[in-house]
Coordinates of C-alpha atoms and ligand atoms in Angstrom, one line a residue:
M373 CA 29.2 7.4 13.9
N374 CA 27.6 10.5 11.3
V375 CA 28.5 10.3 7.6
L376 CA 27.4 12.7 5.5
V377 CA 27.5 11.3 1.8
I378 CA 27.8 14.1 -1.2
N379 CA 27.2 13.4 -4.5
A380 CA 27.7 16.2 -6.9
G381 CA 26.5 16.5 -10.0
S382 CA 27.4 19.5 -12.8
S383 CA 24.4 21.7 -11.1
S384 CA 22.8 19.7 -8.8
L385 CA 24.2 18.4 -5.4
K386 CA 22.4 15.1 -3.8
Y387 CA 23.3 14.3 -0.1
Q388 CA 22.4 12.2 2.4
L389 CA 23.8 12.6 6.5
I390 CA 23.5 8.8 7.8
N391 CA 24.5 7.5 10.9
V392 CA 26.2 4.4 9.9
E393 CA 26.1 2.1 13.0
T394 CA 22.5 2.3 13.2
R395 CA 22.0 2.6 9.8
N396 CA 19.6 5.5 10.4
L397 CA 19.0 8.5 7.6
L398 CA 19.0 11.9 9.2
A399 CA 18.9 13.6 6.6
K400 CA 18.3 13.8 2.9
G401 CA 18.4 16.7 0.2
V402 CA 19.4 17.6 -3.2
C403 CA 20.4 21.3 -4.6
E404 CA 19.4 21.6 -8.0
R405 CA 20.1 23.6 -11.0
I406 CA 23.3 25.2 -8.7
G407 CA 24.7 28.3 -11.1
D408 CA 21.0 29.3 -12.3
E409 CA 18.4 32.3 -10.9
E410 CA 16.2 29.3 -10.6
S411 CA 18.2 27.2 -7.7
F412 CA 16.5 25.4 -5.6
H413 CA 17.3 23.2 -2.4
K414 CA 15.0 20.3 -1.6
H415 CA 15.6 18.9 2.1
G416 CA 13.8 16.4 4.0
L417 CA 12.6 12.5 4.9
D418 CA 10.1 11.4 2.8
S419 CA 6.8 13.0 4.2
N420 CA 8.7 15.9 5.3
E421 CA 10.0 17.5 2.3
S422 CA 10.6 21.2 1.8
V423 CA 11.4 22.8 -1.0
I424 CA 13.1 26.2 -0.8
S425 CA 14.0 28.7 -4.1
T426 CA 17.3 29.9 -2.9
P427 CA 20.3 31.6 -5.3
M428 CA 23.0 29.2 -5.2
K429 CA 25.8 30.8 -7.5
D430 CA 28.6 27.2 -7.1
H431 CA 29.0 23.9 -5.3
D432 CA 30.3 26.3 -2.7
E433 CA 26.9 28.1 -1.7
A434 CA 25.1 24.8 -2.3
I435 CA 27.5 23.1 1.0
A436 CA 27.2 25.9 2.8
M437 CA 23.2 26.3 2.4
V438 CA 23.2 21.8 2.9
L439 CA 25.4 22.4 6.4
K440 CA 23.0 25.7 7.4
T441 CA 20.2 23.1 6.8
L442 CA 21.6 20.4 9.0
V443 CA 22.1 22.3 12.3
E444 CA 19.2 25.5 11.9
G445 CA 15.3 25.1 12.1
E446 CA 13.0 22.6 14.0
D447 CA 13.8 19.4 11.8
A448 CA 18.1 19.8 12.2
P449 CA 19.0 16.3 12.8
I450 CA 22.2 17.5 14.4
D451 CA 23.2 20.7 16.6
D452 CA 26.5 21.3 15.5
L453 CA 29.0 20.6 12.6
S454 CA 31.3 18.6 14.5
Q455 CA 28.4 15.8 15.3
I456 CA 29.3 14.9 11.5
D457 CA 32.7 12.8 11.5
A458 CA 33.4 12.2 8.0
V459 CA 32.3 12.9 4.5
G460 CA 32.4 10.2 1.9
H461 CA 32.4 11.2 -1.7
R462 CA 31.1 9.4 -4.7
I463 CA 33.3 10.0 -7.5
V464 CA 32.3 8.7 -11.1
Q465 CA 35.8 8.3 -12.8
G466 CA 38.9 6.7 -10.7
G467 CA 40.4 4.7 -13.7
K468 CA 43.6 3.2 -12.9
Y469 CA 44.5 4.4 -9.7
F470 CA 42.0 3.5 -7.7
S471 CA 40.7 0.1 -7.1
K472 CA 38.7 1.1 -3.6
S473 CA 38.0 3.9 -1.8
T474 CA 40.3 6.2 -0.4
L475 CA 40.9 8.8 2.2
I476 CA 41.2 12.3 0.3
D477 CA 44.4 14.2 0.3
D478 CA 45.8 16.4 -2.3
D479 CA 47.3 13.6 -4.4
V480 CA 44.1 12.0 -4.4
I481 CA 42.7 15.3 -5.6
A482 CA 45.5 15.7 -8.2
K483 CA 44.6 12.1 -9.4
I484 CA 40.6 12.6 -9.7
D485 CA 41.7 15.9 -11.7
E486 CA 43.3 14.2 -14.3
M487 CA 40.9 11.3 -14.5
A488 CA 38.0 14.2 -15.3
E489 CA 39.6 13.6 -19.4
L490 CA 37.3 10.3 -18.8
A491 CA 34.4 12.0 -16.8
P492 CA 34.6 16.1 -17.4
L493 CA 31.6 17.0 -16.1
H494 CA 30.8 14.5 -13.6
N495 CA 34.8 14.5 -11.8
K496 CA 35.4 18.0 -12.1
A497 CA 31.9 18.9 -10.0
A498 CA 33.0 15.9 -7.4
L499 CA 36.5 18.3 -6.9
Q500 CA 34.4 21.3 -6.2
G501 CA 32.3 19.1 -3.8
I502 CA 35.5 18.0 -1.7
Q503 CA 36.7 21.8 -2.3
A504 CA 33.2 23.2 -1.2
C505 CA 33.3 20.7 1.9
R506 CA 37.5 21.3 2.8
H507 CA 36.1 25.0 2.9
H508 CA 33.2 24.7 5.0
M509 CA 34.3 21.8 7.3
G510 CA 38.2 22.3 7.8
D511 CA 40.2 19.2 8.4
I512 CA 37.2 16.8 8.6
P513 CA 38.3 13.4 7.1
M514 CA 37.2 12.8 3.6
V515 CA 36.7 10.0 1.6
A516 CA 36.5 8.9 -2.1
V517 CA 34.2 6.3 -3.0
F518 CA 34.7 5.7 -6.7
D519 CA 31.8 4.4 -9.4
T520 CA 34.7 2.8 -11.5
S521 CA 36.9 0.7 -8.3
F522 CA 34.6 -2.3 -8.3
F523 CA 35.6 -3.1 -11.8
Q524 CA 39.5 -2.9 -11.6
T525 CA 39.5 -6.7 -11.0
L526 CA 38.0 -7.5 -14.4
P527 CA 40.8 -9.4 -16.5
P528 CA 42.2 -8.0 -19.7
K529 CA 41.0 -10.4 -22.0
A530 CA 37.6 -8.1 -20.3
Y531 CA 38.5 -4.8 -20.1
M532 CA 41.1 -4.6 -23.4
Y533 CA 39.2 -3.5 -26.8
P534 CA 40.4 -5.0 -29.9
L535 CA 41.7 -1.6 -31.4
P536 CA 46.0 -0.9 -32.2
Y537 CA 47.1 -1.5 -28.6
E538 CA 49.1 1.8 -28.5
L539 CA 45.5 3.5 -28.0
Y540 CA 45.9 1.7 -24.7
E541 CA 49.5 2.5 -24.1
K542 CA 48.8 6.4 -25.2
Y543 CA 45.4 7.3 -24.0
A544 CA 44.2 4.1 -21.5
V545 CA 41.5 3.9 -24.0
R546 CA 39.9 0.6 -21.9
K547 CA 37.2 -0.6 -20.2
Y548 CA 36.6 1.1 -16.7
G549 CA 32.4 0.6 -16.2
A550 CA 30.5 2.3 -14.1
H551 CA 27.5 1.8 -11.5
G552 CA 29.9 -0.3 -9.4
T553 CA 29.0 0.7 -6.2
S554 CA 25.3 0.0 -6.9
H555 CA 26.3 -3.6 -8.2
R556 CA 28.5 -4.0 -5.3
Y557 CA 25.9 -3.3 -2.9
I558 CA 23.3 -5.7 -4.5
A559 CA 25.4 -8.7 -4.5
E560 CA 26.2 -8.5 -1.3
R561 CA 22.8 -7.8 -0.3
A562 CA 22.0 -10.7 -2.5
A563 CA 24.5 -13.2 -0.8
A564 CA 23.4 -12.3 2.5
L565 CA 20.1 -13.4 1.2
M566 CA 21.3 -16.3 0.1
D567 CA 22.8 -17.3 3.3
E568 CA 25.8 -17.4 1.4
D569 CA 29.2 -15.8 1.2
L570 CA 30.1 -13.7 -1.8
S571 CA 33.0 -15.7 -2.7
D572 CA 30.9 -18.6 -3.0
V573 CA 28.4 -17.4 -5.5
K574 CA 28.3 -16.9 -9.1
L575 CA 26.5 -13.6 -9.8
I576 CA 24.6 -11.4 -12.5
T577 CA 23.7 -8.7 -11.6
C578 CA 21.7 -5.4 -13.1
H579 CA 21.1 -2.0 -12.7
L580 CA 18.1 -1.0 -14.6
G581 CA 17.7 2.8 -14.2
N582 CA 18.1 5.5 -16.7
G583 CA 21.4 4.5 -17.3
C584 CA 21.6 0.4 -17.9
S585 CA 24.7 -2.0 -16.9
V586 CA 25.0 -6.0 -16.3
S587 CA 28.0 -7.4 -14.6
A588 CA 29.1 -10.9 -14.0
I589 CA 30.5 -11.4 -10.2
D590 CA 32.4 -14.7 -10.4
H591 CA 32.6 -15.5 -6.4
G592 CA 32.6 -12.2 -5.5
I593 CA 35.5 -10.8 -8.0
A594 CA 33.9 -8.8 -11.1
V595 CA 34.6 -10.4 -14.1
D596 CA 33.2 -8.2 -16.7
T597 CA 30.3 -5.4 -17.2
S598 CA 28.5 -4.1 -20.0
M599 CA 29.8 0.1 -19.7
G600 CA 32.9 0.1 -21.3
M601 CA 35.7 2.9 -21.3
T602 CA 32.7 5.5 -20.8
P603 CA 29.0 4.7 -19.8
L604 CA 27.4 5.0 -23.4
D605 CA 28.2 1.1 -23.9
G606 CA 26.6 -1.8 -23.2
L607 CA 22.8 -2.2 -22.6
M608 CA 20.3 0.0 -24.5
M609 CA 19.2 2.7 -22.3
G610 CA 16.6 6.0 -21.2
T611 CA 18.5 8.2 -24.2
R612 CA 21.8 6.4 -24.8
C613 CA 22.2 4.0 -27.7
G614 CA 24.6 1.5 -25.6
A615 CA 26.4 -1.1 -27.8
I616 CA 26.1 -0.4 -31.3
D617 CA 28.0 -1.5 -35.2
P618 CA 31.2 1.1 -34.3
A619 CA 30.8 2.0 -38.3
I620 CA 27.4 3.6 -37.7
V621 CA 29.2 6.3 -35.9
T622 CA 31.5 7.6 -39.0
F623 CA 28.3 6.8 -41.4
V624 CA 26.2 8.9 -40.0
M625 CA 28.3 11.6 -39.1
E626 CA 29.3 11.6 -42.8
H627 CA 25.8 11.5 -44.0
E628 CA 24.2 14.1 -41.3
G629 CA 27.1 16.1 -41.4
L630 CA 28.0 16.0 -37.8
S631 CA 30.8 16.7 -35.3
P632 CA 32.0 14.8 -32.9
Q633 CA 30.2 16.3 -29.9
E634 CA 27.1 16.6 -31.9
M635 CA 27.6 12.9 -32.7
N636 CA 28.2 12.1 -29.0
D637 CA 24.9 14.2 -28.3
L638 CA 22.5 11.6 -30.3
M639 CA 24.2 8.5 -28.9
N640 CA 23.8 9.9 -25.1
K641 CA 21.1 12.1 -25.3
K642 CA 18.7 11.2 -27.9
S643 CA 19.1 7.6 -28.5
G644 CA 17.9 4.3 -26.6
L645 CA 14.1 4.3 -25.6
L646 CA 13.5 7.5 -26.3
G647 CA 15.4 7.3 -29.9
I648 CA 13.4 4.3 -30.9
S649 CA 9.8 4.9 -29.1
G650 CA 10.1 9.0 -30.0
I651 CA 7.7 9.1 -27.0
S652 CA 10.1 9.4 -23.7
N653 CA 12.9 8.1 -22.3
D654 CA 10.9 6.9 -19.3
L655 CA 9.8 3.6 -19.3
R656 CA 6.3 4.2 -17.9
S657 CA 5.1 5.9 -20.4
I658 CA 6.8 3.9 -23.1
R659 CA 4.6 0.9 -21.0
D660 CA 1.3 3.0 -21.3
A661 CA 2.0 3.6 -25.3
S662 CA 3.2 0.2 -26.1
S663 CA -0.3 -1.0 -23.8
A664 CA -2.1 1.1 -26.4
G665 CA -1.0 0.2 -29.5
H666 CA 1.7 2.7 -30.4
E667 CA 4.4 0.3 -32.3
R668 CA 7.6 1.8 -31.6
A669 CA 6.8 2.1 -27.8
M670 CA 6.4 -1.8 -28.1
L671 CA 9.6 -2.3 -30.5
A672 CA 11.6 0.0 -27.6
Y673 CA 10.2 -2.3 -25.1
D674 CA 11.4 -5.4 -27.1
M675 CA 14.7 -4.3 -27.6
Y676 CA 15.2 -3.1 -24.2
S677 CA 13.9 -6.6 -23.0
N678 CA 16.5 -8.4 -25.4
S679 CA 19.2 -6.1 -24.9
V680 CA 19.5 -7.4 -20.8
K681 CA 18.7 -10.9 -22.4
K682 CA 21.3 -11.1 -23.7
Y683 CA 24.0 -9.9 -21.8
I684 CA 22.7 -12.9 -19.3
G685 CA 23.3 -14.9 -21.9
Q686 CA 26.7 -13.8 -22.4
Y687 CA 27.8 -13.6 -18.5
M688 CA 26.5 -17.2 -18.1
A689 CA 28.6 -18.2 -20.4
V690 CA 31.9 -16.1 -19.0
M691 CA 31.1 -17.9 -15.7
G692 CA 30.1 -20.7 -16.7
G693 CA 26.7 -20.8 -15.0
V694 CA 25.1 -18.5 -12.6
D695 CA 23.5 -19.2 -8.8
A696 CA 21.8 -16.2 -8.9
I697 CA 19.9 -12.6 -11.2
V698 CA 19.9 -10.2 -8.8
L699 CA 18.0 -6.7 -10.7
T700 CA 17.8 -3.1 -9.0
A701 CA 17.2 0.5 -10.0
G702 CA 13.9 2.2 -11.5
V703 CA 12.9 -0.1 -14.0
G704 CA 14.4 -3.4 -12.0
E705 CA 12.8 -2.6 -9.0
N706 CA 9.2 -1.6 -10.2
C707 CA 8.5 -3.1 -14.1
K708 CA 7.0 -6.6 -13.3
K709 CA 6.2 -6.2 -17.4
M710 CA 9.8 -5.6 -18.0
R711 CA 11.1 -8.2 -16.0
R712 CA 8.9 -10.7 -17.6
M713 CA 9.6 -10.2 -21.1
I714 CA 13.7 -9.8 -19.9
F715 CA 12.8 -13.9 -18.3
S716 CA 11.0 -15.0 -21.0
G717 CA 12.3 -18.4 -22.7
L718 CA 15.0 -18.5 -20.4
Q719 CA 13.6 -21.8 -18.7
P720 CA 16.1 -24.2 -20.7
L721 CA 18.4 -22.3 -18.8
G722 CA 17.2 -22.7 -15.7
I723 CA 16.1 -19.2 -15.1
V724 CA 12.1 -19.5 -14.0
L725 CA 10.4 -16.3 -13.1
S726 CA 7.4 -16.7 -10.5
E727 CA 4.5 -15.1 -11.9
K728 CA 2.9 -14.7 -8.7
R729 CA 6.0 -13.6 -7.4
N730 CA 6.9 -11.4 -9.7
A731 CA 3.6 -9.7 -9.4
E732 CA 3.6 -8.5 -5.9
G733 CA 5.8 -7.6 -3.1
R734 CA 8.2 -4.4 -2.8
G735 CA 11.6 -4.0 -1.2
E736 CA 14.2 -6.9 -1.4
R737 CA 12.3 -10.3 -2.8
E738 CA 12.9 -13.0 -4.3
I739 CA 10.8 -13.5 -7.7
S740 CA 12.2 -17.2 -9.2
H741 CA 9.8 -19.7 -9.3
D742 CA 10.2 -22.8 -6.9
R743 CA 11.6 -25.1 -9.6
S744 CA 14.3 -22.3 -10.7
S745 CA 17.9 -23.5 -10.6
V746 CA 18.8 -19.8 -10.7
R747 CA 17.7 -17.6 -8.0
I748 CA 16.3 -14.3 -8.7
F749 CA 16.1 -11.4 -6.8
V750 CA 14.9 -7.5 -7.0
I751 CA 17.1 -5.5 -4.4
P752 CA 16.6 -1.5 -4.2
T753 CA 19.9 -0.4 -4.3
N754 CA 21.5 2.2 -2.1
E755 CA 24.7 3.7 -3.2
E756 CA 24.4 6.3 -0.2
Y757 CA 24.9 3.2 2.1
M758 CA 27.6 2.2 0.7
I759 CA 29.6 5.4 0.7
A760 CA 28.8 5.8 4.1
R761 CA 30.1 2.2 5.0
D762 CA 33.3 2.9 3.4
T763 CA 33.5 5.9 4.6
Y764 CA 33.4 4.7 7.9
Q765 CA 35.8 1.8 7.9
I766 CA 38.5 3.8 6.2
V767 CA 38.5 6.6 8.7
H768 CA 37.8 4.0 11.8
D769 CA 41.0 2.5 10.4
K770 CA 43.5 5.3 9.9
L771 CA 42.0 7.2 12.9
G772 CA 40.6 4.4 14.9
S773 CA 42.4 4.7 18.0
E774 CA 41.5 8.7 17.8
L775 CA 37.3 7.9 17.7
Q776 CA 35.7 6.5 20.8
E777 CA 33.7 4.2 18.6
D778 CA 32.5 0.1 18.7
D779 CA 34.7 -1.5 16.4
D780 CA 32.0 -4.5 16.5
V781 CA 29.6 -3.3 13.7
T782 CA 28.2 -6.2 11.5
W783 CA 26.7 -5.1 8.2
W784 CA 23.8 -7.0 7.0
Ligands
ADP1769 P1 18.8 7.3 -12.5 O1 18.3 6.9 -11.3 O2 19.4 6.3 -13.6 O3 18.1 8.5 -13.5 P2 16.5 5.2 -11.9 O4 16.9 4.2 -11.2 O5 15.6 6.7 -11.0 O6 16.9 6.3 -12.8 O7 15.3 5.1 -12.8 C1 14.7 5.4 -13.8 C2 13.6 4.7 -14.7 O8 12.9 4.0 -13.7 C3 12.7 5.1 -16.0 O9 12.8 4.9 -17.0 C4 11.3 5.3 -14.9 O10 10.4 4.7 -15.8 C5 11.4 3.6 -14.9 N1 10.5 3.6 -13.0 C6 10.5 4.2 -12.7 N2 8.9 3.1 -11.5 C7 8.6 2.6 -12.4 C8 7.6 2.1 -12.3 N3 7.0 2.1 -11.4 N4 7.2 1.0 -13.7 C9 8.0 0.9 -14.5 N5 9.2 1.9 -14.9 C10 9.7 2.5 -13.8

């Protein structure tokens, strides 16, 4: 089954066409600056990428462009749109409604719209992507895969905030988490690499990219995660502050004369690595500056690693131990210096990084020392594959008899 995976942002639209049974990536690309005069479309697999400047006034035009590219031209991966069997949409916020991925119908669309209050830019963009696919692909089956659904298993003691209970009743103020599809993928892969059942292991999964989050996954069930009602909570990130003393918010607003929106921007866009270093939100620039002795860059590095270290300790306490810690995303996959700092000093907890393994290798790998009782893995995330797989399973379950597909797919 070929699944088109769509990840629509407010001014961008990423896509991949994946054959789920073979795990073959048939095409991928991104439309950027949608709605802008300078909009462009990048398409192609790594060595063969082309960039075309082309007007796209909205997501509808972007989808039309993507579909045209998939069937036309020399390298077109398919001859006809009928070779796309289903579409999987990444949705950031499913709120209380969705504890798993689901087939899209009018009711699902209405609920995604309702949940847009918690993630306005993202959910509205996803809805535009869904409507555009409906417009251009007719009644093709579509599945919504939510970043939040993996965390619907959190117990109330983890998802409630110690605020007046009425705020939860009135506005559903609670933790929802984010990056769930990534945490789910690396947890499943880690269990496979350990040759264990996910339901037999305790894992701490760390998604360390521009946005960062850590999760505690106890015997396959997410029991806590660092992002909160919004993705601002938890770890220090590229431009987001993560958890801070909440009284700072009103203090800064009063002293700097900031509106709620301005304060929100300060915490989301001007803080984190960027705010502390004053250089960049990109860890590579901060690493170079800190190596050259830039004090604030060194401080940013120290704070970032300390922030991850503290969550590892917390989640070991929450689960009563851990079998493996898994790292993913730009920083987790690539930055050996940050990994060394995160795990330094954790030997008394049975967590021992191998300097040698940490310094070498690419792709999925174990980097813990043989004498570490907790295993440490680096696993490149693959949210798109997870979306394609969920889409396959849901469409196959619902429409199985109409599809001439092989039931017998092993996932890992
Ligand atoms: P997102 O998808 O959340 O935008 P990514 O997962 O691409 O983010 O991660 C981006 C972060 O990863 C940036 O801070 C970048 O500096 C960092 N990063 C990427 N490659 C490296 C590398 N080789 N060494 C250190 N940091 C890296």
